[in-house]
Short mmCIF file of C-alpha atoms and ligand atoms in Angstrom, two decimals:
data_model
loop_
_atom_site.label_atom_id
_atom_site.label_comp_id
_atom_site.label_asym_id
_atom_site.label_seq_id
_atom_site.Cartn_x
_atom_site.Cartn_y
_atom_site.Cartn_z
CA MET A 254 4.70 -59.70 -44.50
CA ASN A 255 7.49 -58.32 -42.02
CA ASP A 256 5.75 -59.31 -38.55
CA GLN A 257 6.02 -56.08 -37.18
CA ILE A 258 3.68 -55.04 -39.73
CA LYS A 259 -0.11 -55.85 -39.00
CA ALA A 260 -2.96 -56.03 -41.20
CA SER A 261 -4.50 -52.20 -39.67
CA ASP A 262 -0.92 -50.11 -40.62
CA LEU A 263 -1.61 -50.82 -44.09
CA ASN A 264 -4.36 -48.46 -45.74
CA ALA A 265 -6.37 -49.23 -48.03
CA ALA A 266 -4.34 -48.68 -51.49
CA GLY A 267 -2.17 -51.45 -49.12
CA HIS A 268 0.91 -48.44 -47.99
CA LEU A 269 1.44 -48.25 -44.69
CA GLN A 270 0.35 -46.18 -42.15
CA ILE A 271 1.52 -44.32 -39.10
CA GLY A 272 -1.26 -42.58 -37.26
CA GLY A 273 -3.29 -43.21 -39.72
CA VAL A 274 -1.47 -41.01 -42.12
CA ASP A 275 0.11 -42.33 -45.06
CA THR A 276 3.61 -42.65 -45.12
CA LEU A 277 3.96 -41.74 -48.93
CA GLU A 278 1.47 -38.56 -48.27
CA LEU A 279 4.20 -37.75 -45.33
CA ALA A 280 7.29 -37.99 -47.57
CA GLN A 281 5.97 -36.02 -49.88
CA GLN A 282 4.40 -33.13 -47.73
CA PHE A 283 7.74 -32.82 -45.52
CA GLY A 284 10.24 -34.56 -47.62
CA THR A 285 12.87 -37.23 -46.37
CA PRO A 286 14.58 -38.17 -44.11
CA LEU A 287 11.25 -37.77 -42.09
CA ILE A 288 10.95 -38.59 -38.51
CA VAL A 289 7.56 -39.66 -37.94
CA TYR A 290 6.37 -41.13 -34.50
CA ASP A 291 2.60 -42.68 -33.91
CA VAL A 292 1.48 -41.34 -31.00
CA ALA A 293 -1.12 -43.26 -30.21
CA GLN A 294 1.47 -45.42 -30.01
CA ILE A 295 3.07 -44.05 -27.64
CA ARG A 296 -0.10 -43.36 -25.05
CA GLN A 297 -0.58 -46.72 -25.09
CA GLN A 298 2.73 -47.55 -24.27
CA ILE A 299 2.74 -45.63 -20.87
CA GLN A 300 -0.16 -47.29 -19.74
CA ARG A 301 0.90 -50.58 -20.28
CA PHE A 302 3.71 -50.09 -17.83
CA ARG A 303 0.98 -48.54 -15.43
CA ASP A 304 -1.15 -51.09 -15.56
CA VAL A 305 -0.30 -53.90 -13.52
CA PHE A 306 0.81 -50.82 -10.65
CA GLN A 307 -2.42 -50.29 -10.74
CA GLU A 308 -4.28 -53.64 -10.20
CA GLU A 309 -1.36 -54.10 -7.45
CA GLN A 310 -2.59 -50.79 -5.38
CA VAL A 311 1.28 -50.23 -5.56
CA GLN A 312 2.11 -46.09 -5.55
CA TYR A 313 4.16 -45.81 -8.27
CA GLU A 314 5.42 -43.53 -11.30
CA VAL A 315 6.84 -44.22 -14.67
CA SER A 316 9.17 -41.27 -15.57
CA TYR A 317 9.95 -41.04 -19.08
CA ALA A 318 13.70 -41.33 -19.82
CA SER A 319 13.91 -38.36 -22.35
CA LYS A 320 17.53 -38.74 -23.05
CA ALA A 321 15.64 -41.36 -25.58
CA PHE A 322 14.07 -38.28 -27.32
CA SER A 323 14.10 -34.62 -26.14
CA SER A 324 11.23 -32.24 -27.71
CA VAL A 325 8.83 -29.62 -26.58
CA ALA A 326 5.76 -31.64 -28.19
CA ILE A 327 6.83 -34.57 -26.42
CA TYR A 328 7.10 -33.55 -22.92
CA GLN A 329 3.66 -32.43 -23.71
CA VAL A 330 2.22 -35.58 -24.87
CA MET A 331 3.93 -36.60 -21.80
CA ASN A 332 2.10 -33.71 -19.78
CA GLN A 333 -1.19 -35.31 -21.01
CA GLU A 334 -0.27 -38.22 -20.31
CA HIS A 335 0.26 -37.19 -16.17
CA ALA A 336 3.84 -39.22 -16.42
CA HIS A 337 7.08 -38.02 -14.60
CA ILE A 338 10.67 -37.15 -17.22
CA ASP A 339 13.95 -37.68 -16.38
CA VAL A 340 16.55 -34.96 -17.46
CA VAL A 341 20.29 -35.56 -17.77
CA SER A 342 21.05 -32.32 -19.10
CA GLY A 343 20.38 -27.99 -18.58
CA GLY A 344 19.52 -28.58 -22.05
CA GLU A 345 16.32 -31.35 -21.80
CA LEU A 346 15.30 -29.47 -18.75
CA ALA A 347 15.47 -25.91 -20.66
CA THR A 348 13.08 -28.05 -22.95
CA ALA A 349 10.94 -29.12 -21.15
CA GLN A 350 10.18 -25.55 -19.82
CA LYS A 351 9.40 -24.95 -23.02
CA ALA A 352 7.01 -26.64 -23.32
CA GLY A 353 5.22 -25.76 -19.90
CA PHE A 354 5.85 -29.43 -18.56
CA PRO A 355 5.59 -29.29 -15.00
CA MET A 356 8.86 -28.41 -12.73
CA ALA A 357 7.59 -30.75 -9.93
CA ARG A 358 7.96 -33.89 -12.20
CA VAL A 359 10.94 -33.84 -13.26
CA SER A 360 14.06 -36.06 -12.44
CA PHE A 361 17.56 -34.33 -12.91
CA HIS A 362 20.16 -37.28 -13.82
CA GLY A 363 23.39 -37.22 -14.31
CA ASN A 364 27.12 -37.91 -13.28
CA ASN A 365 29.30 -34.39 -13.68
CA LYS A 366 26.30 -32.52 -13.39
CA SER A 367 27.21 -28.29 -13.60
CA LEU A 368 27.00 -25.98 -10.74
CA ALA A 369 24.88 -23.44 -13.69
CA GLU A 370 22.67 -26.86 -14.03
CA LEU A 371 22.65 -27.44 -10.59
CA GLU A 372 21.92 -23.51 -10.03
CA MET A 373 19.00 -23.90 -13.04
CA ALA A 374 17.43 -27.35 -11.83
CA VAL A 375 16.97 -25.52 -8.05
CA GLU A 376 15.60 -22.10 -9.71
CA ALA A 377 12.65 -23.91 -11.79
CA GLY A 378 12.13 -26.12 -8.93
CA VAL A 379 12.50 -29.81 -10.03
CA GLY A 380 11.17 -31.95 -8.44
CA THR A 381 14.25 -34.77 -7.55
CA ILE A 382 17.75 -34.90 -8.38
CA ILE A 383 19.12 -37.87 -8.87
CA VAL A 384 22.14 -36.94 -7.41
CA ASP A 385 24.81 -39.08 -8.67
CA ASN A 386 28.30 -38.17 -6.63
CA PHE A 387 30.48 -36.83 -3.82
CA HIS A 388 31.13 -33.21 -6.29
CA GLU A 389 27.51 -33.20 -6.89
CA ILE A 390 26.22 -33.06 -3.15
CA ASP A 391 29.00 -30.26 -2.87
CA LEU A 392 27.83 -28.41 -5.57
CA LEU A 393 24.00 -28.70 -4.37
CA LYS A 394 25.52 -27.96 -0.58
CA GLN A 395 26.66 -24.29 -2.12
CA VAL A 396 23.79 -24.00 -4.36
CA LEU A 397 21.11 -24.54 -1.63
CA ASN A 398 23.77 -21.79 0.78
CA ASP A 399 22.95 -19.48 -2.47
CA HIS A 400 18.86 -20.26 -2.44
CA PRO A 401 18.12 -19.87 1.42
CA ALA A 402 14.61 -20.28 0.48
CA SER A 403 14.82 -23.49 -1.75
CA HIS A 404 15.00 -26.95 -0.56
CA VAL A 405 15.20 -30.19 -2.80
CA ASP A 406 14.31 -33.66 -2.86
CA VAL A 407 17.26 -35.80 -3.89
CA GLN A 408 17.18 -39.93 -4.68
CA ILE A 409 20.68 -41.33 -4.03
CA ARG A 410 21.51 -42.86 -7.34
CA ILE A 411 24.04 -46.60 -6.46
CA THR A 412 26.09 -48.70 -8.80
CA PRO A 413 24.21 -52.36 -7.04
CA GLY A 414 26.72 -54.34 -9.00
CA ILE A 415 24.29 -55.93 -11.29
CA ALA A 416 25.05 -56.37 -14.91
CA ALA A 417 22.40 -56.96 -16.84
CA HIS A 418 22.45 -59.37 -20.22
CA THR A 419 22.71 -57.02 -22.41
CA ASN A 420 25.38 -54.55 -25.28
CA SER A 421 28.33 -54.32 -23.22
CA TYR A 422 28.34 -50.58 -24.84
CA ILE A 423 25.24 -49.25 -22.67
CA ALA A 424 25.88 -51.38 -19.49
CA THR A 425 25.68 -49.25 -16.23
CA GLY A 426 24.95 -51.41 -13.19
CA GLN A 427 28.00 -53.27 -12.94
CA VAL A 428 30.68 -51.82 -9.76
CA ASP A 429 33.07 -50.58 -12.44
CA SER A 430 30.63 -47.63 -13.77
CA LYS A 431 30.72 -43.98 -14.47
CA PHE A 432 27.17 -43.78 -12.50
CA GLY A 433 26.41 -43.44 -8.80
CA PHE A 434 28.01 -44.14 -5.37
CA ASP A 435 29.34 -48.40 -5.22
CA LEU A 436 28.02 -49.93 -2.01
CA ASP A 437 30.81 -52.64 -0.93
CA SER A 438 33.72 -49.35 -0.40
CA GLY A 439 31.20 -47.33 2.05
CA GLN A 440 30.08 -44.38 -0.49
CA ALA A 441 27.06 -45.04 -0.98
CA ASP A 442 26.52 -44.90 3.21
CA GLU A 443 28.69 -42.13 3.46
CA ALA A 444 26.16 -39.67 0.50
CA LEU A 445 23.50 -40.27 2.60
CA LYS A 446 25.18 -39.68 5.81
CA GLN A 447 26.18 -36.34 3.78
CA LEU A 448 23.11 -35.52 2.28
CA LEU A 449 21.05 -36.41 5.64
CA ALA A 450 23.42 -33.58 7.50
CA ILE A 451 22.04 -30.95 4.65
CA PRO A 452 18.61 -29.60 6.41
CA ALA A 453 17.76 -27.99 2.87
CA ILE A 454 17.74 -32.28 1.23
CA HIS A 455 15.20 -34.60 1.38
CA VAL A 456 16.51 -37.40 0.63
CA THR A 457 13.64 -39.49 -0.54
CA GLY A 458 14.39 -42.62 -2.31
CA ILE A 459 17.12 -44.74 -3.25
CA HIS A 460 18.35 -45.28 -7.46
CA ALA A 461 19.73 -48.16 -9.29
CA HIS A 462 19.59 -48.31 -13.53
CA ILE A 463 21.40 -52.06 -14.70
CA GLY A 464 21.76 -51.09 -18.18
CA SER A 465 19.22 -50.74 -22.06
CA GLN A 466 17.60 -52.89 -24.24
CA ILE A 467 17.63 -56.14 -21.44
CA PHE A 468 15.35 -58.66 -22.07
CA ASP A 469 14.74 -60.92 -18.84
CA VAL A 470 13.21 -60.04 -15.51
CA GLN A 471 16.29 -61.10 -12.93
CA GLY A 472 18.38 -58.55 -13.95
CA PHE A 473 15.33 -56.41 -12.72
CA GLU A 474 14.05 -58.57 -9.88
CA GLY A 475 17.81 -58.64 -8.70
CA VAL A 476 18.22 -54.38 -8.78
CA ALA A 477 14.28 -54.94 -6.80
CA LYS A 478 15.96 -57.28 -4.50
CA LYS A 479 19.53 -55.18 -3.85
CA LEU A 480 17.12 -51.62 -3.36
CA VAL A 481 15.07 -52.97 -0.85
CA GLN A 482 18.06 -54.26 1.19
CA VAL A 483 19.64 -51.10 0.87
CA ALA A 484 16.11 -49.63 2.49
CA ALA A 485 16.53 -52.15 5.14
CA ASP A 486 20.31 -51.31 5.85
CA TRP A 487 20.15 -47.63 5.83
CA GLN A 488 16.96 -48.15 8.24
CA ARG A 489 18.62 -49.92 10.96
CA GLN A 490 21.78 -48.08 10.59
CA TYR A 491 20.89 -44.61 10.51
CA ASP A 492 16.88 -44.80 10.91
CA PHE A 493 16.62 -43.52 7.80
CA THR A 494 12.73 -44.54 6.40
CA THR A 495 12.96 -44.23 2.12
CA HIS A 496 10.06 -43.48 0.28
CA ILE A 497 11.08 -44.55 -3.45
CA LEU A 498 12.80 -46.79 -4.89
CA ASN A 499 13.80 -46.19 -8.30
CA VAL A 500 14.46 -49.21 -10.64
CA GLY A 501 15.43 -47.33 -13.48
CA GLY A 502 14.73 -48.15 -17.16
CA GLY A 503 16.51 -50.48 -19.62
CA PHE A 504 13.23 -52.65 -20.45
CA GLY A 505 13.92 -53.93 -23.92
CA ILE A 506 12.11 -53.32 -27.18
CA LYS A 507 12.34 -55.44 -30.57
CA TYR A 508 14.39 -53.92 -33.40
CA SER A 509 14.69 -57.19 -35.16
CA SER A 510 14.20 -60.75 -35.71
CA GLU A 511 16.73 -61.41 -33.06
CA ASP A 512 15.07 -60.04 -30.87
CA HIS A 513 12.45 -61.54 -28.04
CA PRO A 514 11.18 -58.89 -25.49
CA ILE A 515 9.02 -59.29 -23.14
CA HIS A 516 6.10 -57.54 -22.59
CA PRO A 517 5.59 -54.20 -20.16
CA GLU A 518 3.25 -56.06 -17.92
CA ASP A 519 5.53 -58.63 -17.27
CA PHE A 520 8.56 -56.58 -16.40
CA VAL A 521 6.68 -54.07 -13.66
CA ARG A 522 4.80 -57.80 -12.35
CA ALA A 523 9.03 -59.32 -11.30
CA ILE A 524 9.73 -55.46 -10.17
CA VAL A 525 6.64 -55.23 -7.63
CA ASP A 526 6.43 -58.93 -6.65
CA MET A 527 9.79 -59.20 -5.47
CA VAL A 528 9.66 -55.47 -3.67
CA LYS A 529 6.40 -56.49 -2.04
CA LYS A 530 8.02 -60.04 -1.08
CA SER A 531 12.06 -58.70 0.10
CA ILE A 532 9.77 -55.77 1.90
CA HIS A 533 7.86 -58.28 3.55
CA GLU A 534 11.20 -59.94 4.53
CA GLN A 535 13.23 -56.70 5.84
CA LYS A 536 9.27 -55.82 7.40
CA LEU A 537 9.47 -52.63 5.88
CA GLU A 538 6.47 -50.29 4.83
CA MET A 539 6.01 -50.65 1.43
CA PRO A 540 7.78 -47.91 -0.49
CA ALA A 541 5.86 -46.34 -4.03
CA ILE A 542 8.44 -48.18 -7.24
CA TRP A 543 9.18 -45.43 -9.57
CA ILE A 544 10.70 -46.52 -13.21
CA GLU A 545 12.12 -44.94 -15.83
CA PRO A 546 11.40 -46.64 -19.35
CA GLY A 547 13.01 -44.32 -22.35
CA ARG A 548 13.58 -46.49 -25.74
CA SER A 549 10.19 -49.14 -25.11
CA ILE A 550 8.50 -45.64 -24.58
CA VAL A 551 9.20 -43.75 -27.83
CA GLY A 552 11.22 -46.73 -30.01
CA PRO A 553 8.85 -48.93 -31.90
CA ALA A 554 6.65 -45.64 -31.93
CA GLY A 555 8.90 -44.54 -34.05
CA TYR A 556 9.77 -44.50 -38.38
CA THR A 557 12.17 -42.80 -39.97
CA LEU A 558 11.18 -42.39 -44.23
CA TYR A 559 14.41 -42.40 -46.29
CA THR A 560 14.20 -42.08 -49.75
CA ILE A 561 16.71 -44.54 -52.37
CA GLY A 562 18.98 -43.08 -54.30
CA SER A 563 22.29 -44.74 -56.06
CA ARG A 564 22.82 -48.48 -56.59
CA LYS A 565 26.72 -49.88 -57.19
CA ASN A 566 26.69 -53.45 -58.14
CA ILE A 567 29.25 -55.59 -57.50
CA PRO A 568 30.41 -58.97 -59.07
CA GLY A 569 30.35 -61.61 -56.72
CA LEU A 570 29.59 -58.77 -53.40
CA LEU A 571 26.17 -57.74 -52.53
CA PRO A 572 25.77 -54.53 -53.77
CA TYR A 573 25.27 -51.31 -52.01
CA VAL A 574 21.86 -49.27 -51.92
CA SER A 575 22.58 -45.88 -50.41
CA VAL A 576 19.28 -43.25 -48.86
CA ASP A 577 19.12 -39.87 -48.00
CA GLY A 578 20.07 -39.95 -44.73
CA GLY A 579 21.96 -42.36 -42.59
CA MET A 580 24.69 -42.13 -39.56
CA GLY A 581 23.63 -38.49 -39.13
CA ASP A 582 19.58 -39.17 -38.13
CA ASN A 583 20.91 -42.38 -36.84
CA ILE A 584 24.33 -43.25 -35.18
CA ARG A 585 22.83 -46.62 -33.84
CA PRO A 586 23.93 -49.11 -36.37
CA ALA A 587 28.05 -47.40 -36.65
CA LEU A 588 27.57 -46.71 -33.02
CA TYR A 589 26.45 -50.21 -31.51
CA ASP A 590 25.96 -51.83 -35.08
CA ALA A 591 22.61 -51.96 -34.42
CA LYS A 592 20.09 -53.95 -35.91
CA TYR A 593 16.71 -52.57 -37.67
CA GLU A 594 14.20 -53.66 -39.95
CA THR A 595 12.54 -52.06 -42.98
CA VAL A 596 9.72 -51.88 -45.47
CA LEU A 597 8.50 -50.15 -48.97
CA ALA A 598 6.05 -47.04 -47.91
CA LYS A 599 4.09 -48.37 -50.96
CA ASP A 600 4.08 -52.16 -50.16
CA PRO A 601 5.31 -52.91 -47.22
CA GLN A 602 3.93 -56.77 -47.93
CA ALA A 603 6.48 -56.92 -51.43
CA PRO A 604 8.26 -60.10 -51.92
CA ILE A 605 12.08 -59.99 -50.73
CA VAL A 606 14.49 -60.98 -53.70
CA GLU A 607 17.56 -59.70 -52.63
CA ASN A 608 20.10 -58.54 -49.78
CA VAL A 609 22.13 -55.45 -49.91
CA ARG A 610 24.07 -53.17 -47.69
CA LEU A 611 21.56 -50.49 -46.45
CA ALA A 612 24.23 -46.98 -47.14
CA GLY A 613 23.88 -43.64 -45.98
CA LYS A 614 25.52 -40.34 -47.42
CA TYR A 615 27.42 -39.34 -45.28
CA CYS A 616 31.44 -39.29 -46.28
CA GLU A 617 31.98 -42.09 -44.09
CA SER A 618 32.80 -45.72 -45.55
CA GLY A 619 31.39 -46.70 -41.97
CA ASP A 620 28.06 -44.91 -42.73
CA ILE A 621 26.21 -48.02 -42.96
CA LEU A 622 22.63 -48.59 -41.83
CA SER A 623 22.62 -52.12 -42.63
CA ASP A 624 25.44 -54.44 -43.79
CA HIS A 625 22.90 -57.54 -45.03
CA GLN A 626 19.18 -55.66 -45.36
CA PRO A 627 16.47 -58.04 -47.25
CA LEU A 628 14.69 -55.36 -49.74
CA PRO A 629 12.65 -56.13 -52.25
CA ARG A 630 12.65 -54.84 -55.43
CA THR A 631 13.56 -51.17 -55.46
CA GLN A 632 14.38 -48.27 -57.61
CA PRO A 633 15.40 -44.65 -56.76
CA GLY A 634 12.93 -42.40 -55.41
CA ASP A 635 11.02 -45.23 -53.75
CA ILE A 636 10.50 -45.07 -49.68
CA LEU A 637 12.20 -46.91 -47.05
CA VAL A 638 10.52 -47.09 -44.09
CA MET A 639 12.45 -47.75 -41.15
CA LEU A 640 10.97 -49.01 -37.95
CA ASP A 641 11.21 -48.66 -35.00
CA THR A 642 13.80 -45.68 -34.93
CA GLY A 643 11.71 -43.77 -32.30
CA ALA A 644 14.93 -43.80 -30.00
CA TYR A 645 18.80 -42.84 -29.61
CA GLY A 646 17.92 -42.10 -33.54
CA TYR A 647 16.79 -38.09 -33.05
CA ALA A 648 18.66 -37.45 -30.12
CA MET A 649 21.24 -38.44 -31.36
CA ALA A 650 20.92 -36.65 -34.79
CA SER A 651 24.36 -34.66 -35.80
CA ASN A 652 25.61 -32.06 -38.84
CA TYR A 653 27.84 -34.26 -39.94
CA ASN A 654 28.86 -33.10 -43.48
CA ARG A 655 26.76 -30.16 -42.67
CA ASN A 656 23.89 -32.04 -43.70
CA PRO A 657 20.56 -30.39 -42.06
CA ARG A 658 18.79 -32.32 -39.11
CA PRO A 659 15.45 -34.33 -40.39
CA ALA A 660 12.19 -33.33 -39.72
CA VAL A 661 10.05 -34.75 -36.52
CA VAL A 662 6.29 -34.79 -37.45
CA PHE A 663 3.03 -36.82 -35.16
CA ALA A 664 0.93 -38.43 -36.56
CA GLU A 665 -2.80 -39.43 -34.18
CA ASN A 666 -5.65 -39.93 -35.32
CA GLY A 667 -5.17 -39.29 -38.88
CA GLN A 668 -3.66 -35.98 -38.48
CA ALA A 669 0.30 -34.86 -39.36
CA HIS A 670 1.49 -32.29 -37.24
CA LEU A 671 5.15 -31.39 -37.92
CA VAL A 672 6.91 -31.10 -34.13
CA ILE A 673 10.49 -30.28 -35.29
CA LYS A 674 11.05 -28.93 -38.77
CA ARG A 675 13.91 -29.66 -40.65
CA GLU A 676 17.22 -27.79 -40.83
CA SER A 677 17.61 -25.20 -43.60
CA TYR A 678 21.51 -24.15 -44.56
CA ALA A 679 20.38 -21.83 -42.85
CA ASP A 680 20.12 -22.91 -39.68
CA LEU A 681 23.65 -24.76 -40.52
CA THR A 682 25.52 -21.44 -40.40
CA TYR A 683 23.14 -19.65 -37.92
CA LEU A 684 26.18 -19.92 -35.31
CA ASP A 685 29.31 -19.16 -38.01
CA LEU A 686 30.84 -15.96 -37.32
CA ASP A 687 33.31 -14.47 -40.53
CA TYR A 688 37.01 -14.61 -39.75
CA GLN A 689 38.48 -11.89 -41.79
CA GLN A 690 42.01 -11.05 -41.31
CA ASP A 691 42.76 -7.44 -42.03
C1 LIG B 56 19.40 -43.64 -14.94
C2 LIG B 56 18.76 -43.97 -16.17
N1 LIG B 56 17.44 -44.69 -16.32
C3 LIG B 56 17.03 -44.47 -17.15
C4 LIG B 56 16.65 -44.63 -18.74
C5 LIG B 56 16.56 -45.26 -20.05
O1 LIG B 56 16.85 -46.20 -20.48
P1 LIG B 56 15.96 -46.92 -21.51
O2 LIG B 56 15.75 -46.23 -22.82
O3 LIG B 56 16.89 -48.33 -22.16
O4 LIG B 56 14.50 -47.69 -21.44
C6 LIG B 56 18.80 -44.19 -18.49
C7 LIG B 56 19.42 -45.07 -19.89
O5 LIG B 56 20.78 -45.19 -20.13
C8 LIG B 56 19.35 -44.17 -17.64
O6 LIG B 56 20.67 -44.25 -18.36
#
């Protein structure tokens, strides 16, 4: 059996179930392609990140990086769990507002926030703005001048000069990065001085993010140590006390048997130990530690259900087996050569009989979900479930070829709730206007 599937994931009929709901019934009721989240798994994962902080009696926040999957319903789950959220655009912020998410628990990120987005954030009363560059400081000053009654808490994002062992497409912590203030050239110090001079701004913390899909603790230990070093320098030079050290996200997950991630608890323990040790050495007050997991909260909890369609056999080569979705609902294989595992909904234990190229339905030769996918015997109409698709799948979905985006369902306690409707053809032309020549 696929080692990501446990016996408890099968129901009495031997079908894969998600949140206690039969995947064949989900496909029948909501159609395919369909994205399904196991909500209990999301809640458990948040708690796993919290456990060590609580055990060690460290002040902390777990801020869900909602770029991984943003929707009204996921923000409502985060609110139920009393989590914080990160947003990176006016659109994510508007979605959180629509969800009724408390703005005080929102952090607003981004390397090119617009004046309108910063106005929106200040007017909404967003809890923290993670300031990324000097242009943003100027814009923020302008917004605060126009809103004299407002004040904002900010964290300063630095580039820590640490390259995590990760896919280079998504590494962001190295010096040559579009994100954050550089340390060695003095830009980060200059940013602090400028921000401290603005009365309506309260600098609460220092932030760094070193990359994504990280499998070892060294990068996080390095960033924790670096943040404490910066905090100590700023305490001595500018009499500035940081209340928060934010080590970002990037905790790796298992997509395939090639991936060997460590547990959330082990990441947090390594971070807490290093912050405590460095704070002790630098004789500073212990700050709160914030983390920003995205992928690791929603990735493993997400599944994509596809219906198998056409098959093309080519003598001497791998056959192409096509499904009714592809790069429009999951761009990651085409973009990053990302790997996933699949199981048959009706029999996740079915023996593997062949390797195939698992193709999407989009008019692009590169629309291959997997160029080497082990599959059991399949036939058109079978429901194939791709595992661990909950992060950066729907979030990056497109209408390429004018294919409607799939529906999203939350499953929990044996109940399925539609949380994003499937797009209709009418939705696809909703913004289109006629062009008639006289
Ligand atoms: C600043 C910041 N925080 C958190 C995250 C979340 O990363 P992940 O989804 O890998 O945990 C990202 C992702 O790029 C990020 O840029």
